Amino acid sequence: MDIYLKLPGHAGASVRRGYRHWLEVQQLLFDRPLLEKDAAAFTIFKTPDALSSVLMGLRRSGKAFSRVRVHQVEGSEALGRLRFDQVRVSGFTIDGAGDLAMECVQFSAKRWQPE
């Protein structure tokens, strides 16, 4: 299953049909809160790319994305669709070095809901 994030105002490197300029990530961790529209947190793991410095800068500044969309895609179907509102980068770490480096980016959102 492939996972993509749409970050408003920032183009990811994906060229997949329907997900052009989305950010492809290797893993998503999301513990669904009991109620929709509650505050939520999620974590992504991704390889370093052009958006790395943007995400680090947003972590430092505390600025929020108005909305972040996450799709889990199998074949040509989006099997899981989530929407997060007022999303801040709450953590950013890098594990490893060089070609083996993996970034762990944590987000916190004021609200979430399935799309």
PDB file of C-alpha atoms in Angstrom:
ATOM      1  CA  MET A   1       0.000   0.000   0.000  1.00  0.00           C
ATOM      2  CA  ASP A   2       1.321   3.445  -0.927  1.00  0.00           C
ATOM      3  CA  ILE A   3       0.788   6.500   1.279  1.00  0.00           C
ATOM      4  CA  TYR A   4       0.576  10.096   0.068  1.00  0.00           C
ATOM      5  CA  LEU A   5       0.236  13.466   1.854  1.00  0.00           C
ATOM      6  CA  LYS A   6      -1.031  16.678   0.296  1.00  0.00           C
ATOM      7  CA  LEU A   7       0.634  19.657   1.969  1.00  0.00           C
ATOM      8  CA  PRO A   8      -1.003  22.938   0.889  1.00  0.00           C
ATOM      9  CA  GLY A   9       1.400  25.338  -0.768  1.00  0.00           C
ATOM     10  CA  HIS A  10       4.164  22.741  -1.143  1.00  0.00           C
ATOM     11  CA  ALA A  11       4.730  20.300  -4.004  1.00  0.00           C
ATOM     12  CA  GLY A  12       5.936  16.799  -3.278  1.00  0.00           C
ATOM     13  CA  ALA A  13       7.872  14.717  -5.798  1.00  0.00           C
ATOM     14  CA  SER A  14       5.164  12.180  -6.680  1.00  0.00           C
ATOM     15  CA  VAL A  15       4.304  11.822 -10.359  1.00  0.00           C
ATOM     16  CA  ARG A  16       1.684   9.107  -9.835  1.00  0.00           C
ATOM     17  CA  ARG A  17      -1.581   9.742 -11.647  1.00  0.00           C
ATOM     18  CA  GLY A  18      -4.017  11.426  -9.277  1.00  0.00           C
ATOM     19  CA  TYR A  19      -1.222  12.168  -6.792  1.00  0.00           C
ATOM     20  CA  ARG A  20       1.060  14.430  -8.811  1.00  0.00           C
ATOM     21  CA  HIS A  21       2.961  16.779  -6.451  1.00  0.00           C
ATOM     22  CA  TRP A  22       1.826  14.907  -3.334  1.00  0.00           C
ATOM     23  CA  LEU A  23       4.447  13.720  -0.843  1.00  0.00           C
ATOM     24  CA  GLU A  24       4.958   9.949  -0.884  1.00  0.00           C
ATOM     25  CA  VAL A  25       5.881   8.499   2.517  1.00  0.00           C
ATOM     26  CA  GLN A  26       7.097   5.066   3.560  1.00  0.00           C
ATOM     27  CA  GLN A  27       4.986   4.711   6.702  1.00  0.00           C
ATOM     28  CA  LEU A  28       2.132   6.429   8.530  1.00  0.00           C
ATOM     29  CA  LEU A  29       1.362   5.983  12.221  1.00  0.00           C
ATOM     30  CA  PHE A  30      -2.059   7.223  13.303  1.00  0.00           C
ATOM     31  CA  ASP A  31      -3.959   6.174  16.412  1.00  0.00           C
ATOM     32  CA  ARG A  32      -7.519   7.174  15.627  1.00  0.00           C
ATOM     33  CA  PRO A  33      -9.097   9.190  18.461  1.00  0.00           C
ATOM     34  CA  LEU A  34     -12.431   7.948  19.775  1.00  0.00           C
ATOM     35  CA  LEU A  35     -14.406  10.792  18.235  1.00  0.00           C
ATOM     36  CA  GLU A  36     -14.155  12.356  14.806  1.00  0.00           C
ATOM     37  CA  LYS A  37     -13.254  16.043  14.786  1.00  0.00           C
ATOM     38  CA  ASP A  38     -11.171  15.655  17.976  1.00  0.00           C
ATOM     39  CA  ALA A  39      -7.529  16.718  18.143  1.00  0.00           C
ATOM     40  CA  ALA A  40      -5.211  14.114  16.659  1.00  0.00           C
ATOM     41  CA  ALA A  41      -1.552  13.340  16.110  1.00  0.00           C
ATOM     42  CA  PHE A  42       0.138  11.338  13.383  1.00  0.00           C
ATOM     43  CA  THR A  43       3.674  10.489  12.349  1.00  0.00           C
ATOM     44  CA  ILE A  44       5.188   9.861   8.934  1.00  0.00           C
ATOM     45  CA  PHE A  45       8.476   8.267   7.930  1.00  0.00           C
ATOM     46  CA  LYS A  46      10.026   9.454   4.686  1.00  0.00           C
ATOM     47  CA  THR A  47      13.308   9.693   2.842  1.00  0.00           C
ATOM     48  CA  PRO A  48      15.037  13.101   2.817  1.00  0.00           C
ATOM     49  CA  ASP A  49      13.939  15.325  -0.075  1.00  0.00           C
ATOM     50  CA  ALA A  50      13.331  18.962  -1.016  1.00  0.00           C
ATOM     51  CA  LEU A  51      10.500  19.241   1.543  1.00  0.00           C
ATOM     52  CA  SER A  52      12.788  18.274   4.436  1.00  0.00           C
ATOM     53  CA  SER A  53      14.027  21.824   5.021  1.00  0.00           C
ATOM     54  CA  VAL A  54      10.459  23.155   4.671  1.00  0.00           C
ATOM     55  CA  LEU A  55       9.214  20.761   7.367  1.00  0.00           C
ATOM     56  CA  MET A  56      12.136  21.610   9.658  1.00  0.00           C
ATOM     57  CA  GLY A  57      11.407  25.321   9.205  1.00  0.00           C
ATOM     58  CA  LEU A  58       7.725  24.796  10.011  1.00  0.00           C
ATOM     59  CA  ARG A  59       8.736  22.898  13.135  1.00  0.00           C
ATOM     60  CA  ARG A  60      10.819  25.869  14.290  1.00  0.00           C
ATOM     61  CA  SER A  61       8.295  28.560  13.346  1.00  0.00           C
ATOM     62  CA  GLY A  62       5.197  26.801  14.677  1.00  0.00           C
ATOM     63  CA  LYS A  63       3.181  27.821  11.594  1.00  0.00           C
ATOM     64  CA  ALA A  64       0.270  25.546  10.720  1.00  0.00           C
ATOM     65  CA  PHE A  65      -1.010  24.031   7.501  1.00  0.00           C
ATOM     66  CA  SER A  66      -4.701  24.817   7.074  1.00  0.00           C
ATOM     67  CA  ARG A  67      -5.436  21.257   5.932  1.00  0.00           C
ATOM     68  CA  VAL A  68      -3.404  18.112   5.284  1.00  0.00           C
ATOM     69  CA  ARG A  69      -4.877  15.221   3.347  1.00  0.00           C
ATOM     70  CA  VAL A  70      -3.590  11.639   3.627  1.00  0.00           C
ATOM     71  CA  HIS A  71      -4.512   8.859   1.201  1.00  0.00           C
ATOM     72  CA  GLN A  72      -3.577   5.197   1.450  1.00  0.00           C
ATOM     73  CA  VAL A  73      -3.609   3.836  -2.100  1.00  0.00           C
ATOM     74  CA  GLU A  74      -3.742   0.262  -3.371  1.00  0.00           C
ATOM     75  CA  GLY A  75      -3.559  -0.073  -7.167  1.00  0.00           C
ATOM     76  CA  SER A  76      -5.654   2.809  -8.474  1.00  0.00           C
ATOM     77  CA  GLU A  77      -7.995   3.012  -5.463  1.00  0.00           C
ATOM     78  CA  ALA A  78      -7.628   5.197  -2.376  1.00  0.00           C
ATOM     79  CA  LEU A  79      -8.654   2.747   0.355  1.00  0.00           C
ATOM     80  CA  GLY A  80      -8.127   5.169   3.221  1.00  0.00           C
ATOM     81  CA  ARG A  81      -8.636   8.932   3.147  1.00  0.00           C
ATOM     82  CA  LEU A  82      -8.061  11.232   6.104  1.00  0.00           C
ATOM     83  CA  ARG A  83      -8.242  14.982   6.507  1.00  0.00           C
ATOM     84  CA  PHE A  84      -6.486  16.929   9.247  1.00  0.00           C
ATOM     85  CA  ASP A  85      -7.165  20.624   9.946  1.00  0.00           C
ATOM     86  CA  GLN A  86      -4.854  23.238  11.519  1.00  0.00           C
ATOM     87  CA  VAL A  87      -1.810  20.948  11.391  1.00  0.00           C
ATOM     88  CA  ARG A  88       1.537  21.798  12.973  1.00  0.00           C
ATOM     89  CA  VAL A  89       4.841  19.964  12.664  1.00  0.00           C
ATOM     90  CA  SER A  90       5.450  18.946  16.273  1.00  0.00           C
ATOM     91  CA  GLY A  91       8.634  16.911  15.850  1.00  0.00           C
ATOM     92  CA  PHE A  92      11.344  16.216  13.292  1.00  0.00           C
ATOM     93  CA  THR A  93      14.190  13.718  13.631  1.00  0.00           C
ATOM     94  CA  ILE A  94      16.564  12.003  11.213  1.00  0.00           C
ATOM     95  CA  ASP A  95      17.691   8.412  11.759  1.00  0.00           C
ATOM     96  CA  GLY A  96      20.728   7.178   9.864  1.00  0.00           C
ATOM     97  CA  ALA A  97      22.899   8.895   7.286  1.00  0.00           C
ATOM     98  CA  GLY A  98      23.376   9.151   3.544  1.00  0.00           C
ATOM     99  CA  ASP A  99      21.219   6.941   1.345  1.00  0.00           C
ATOM    100  CA  LEU A 100      19.925   5.058   4.391  1.00  0.00           C
ATOM    101  CA  ALA A 101      18.609   8.121   6.233  1.00  0.00           C
ATOM    102  CA  MET A 102      14.941   8.150   7.216  1.00  0.00           C
ATOM    103  CA  GLU A 103      13.064  11.167   8.557  1.00  0.00           C
ATOM    104  CA  CYS A 104      10.448  10.896  11.272  1.00  0.00           C
ATOM    105  CA  VAL A 105       8.026  13.825  11.133  1.00  0.00           C
ATOM    106  CA  GLN A 106       5.367  14.226  13.814  1.00  0.00           C
ATOM    107  CA  PHE A 107       2.249  16.315  13.289  1.00  0.00           C
ATOM    108  CA  SER A 108      -0.478  17.541  15.612  1.00  0.00           C
ATOM    109  CA  ALA A 109      -3.884  18.623  14.324  1.00  0.00           C
ATOM    110  CA  LYS A 110      -6.787  20.442  15.953  1.00  0.00           C
ATOM    111  CA  ARG A 111      -9.297  18.271  14.091  1.00  0.00           C
ATOM    112  CA  TRP A 112      -9.401  15.174  11.945  1.00  0.00           C
ATOM    113  CA  GLN A 113     -12.029  13.267   9.982  1.00  0.00           C
ATOM    114  CA  PRO A 114     -12.261  10.620   7.293  1.00  0.00           C
ATOM    115  CA  GLU A 115     -12.688  12.089   3.823  1.00  0.00           C
TER     116      GLU A 115
END
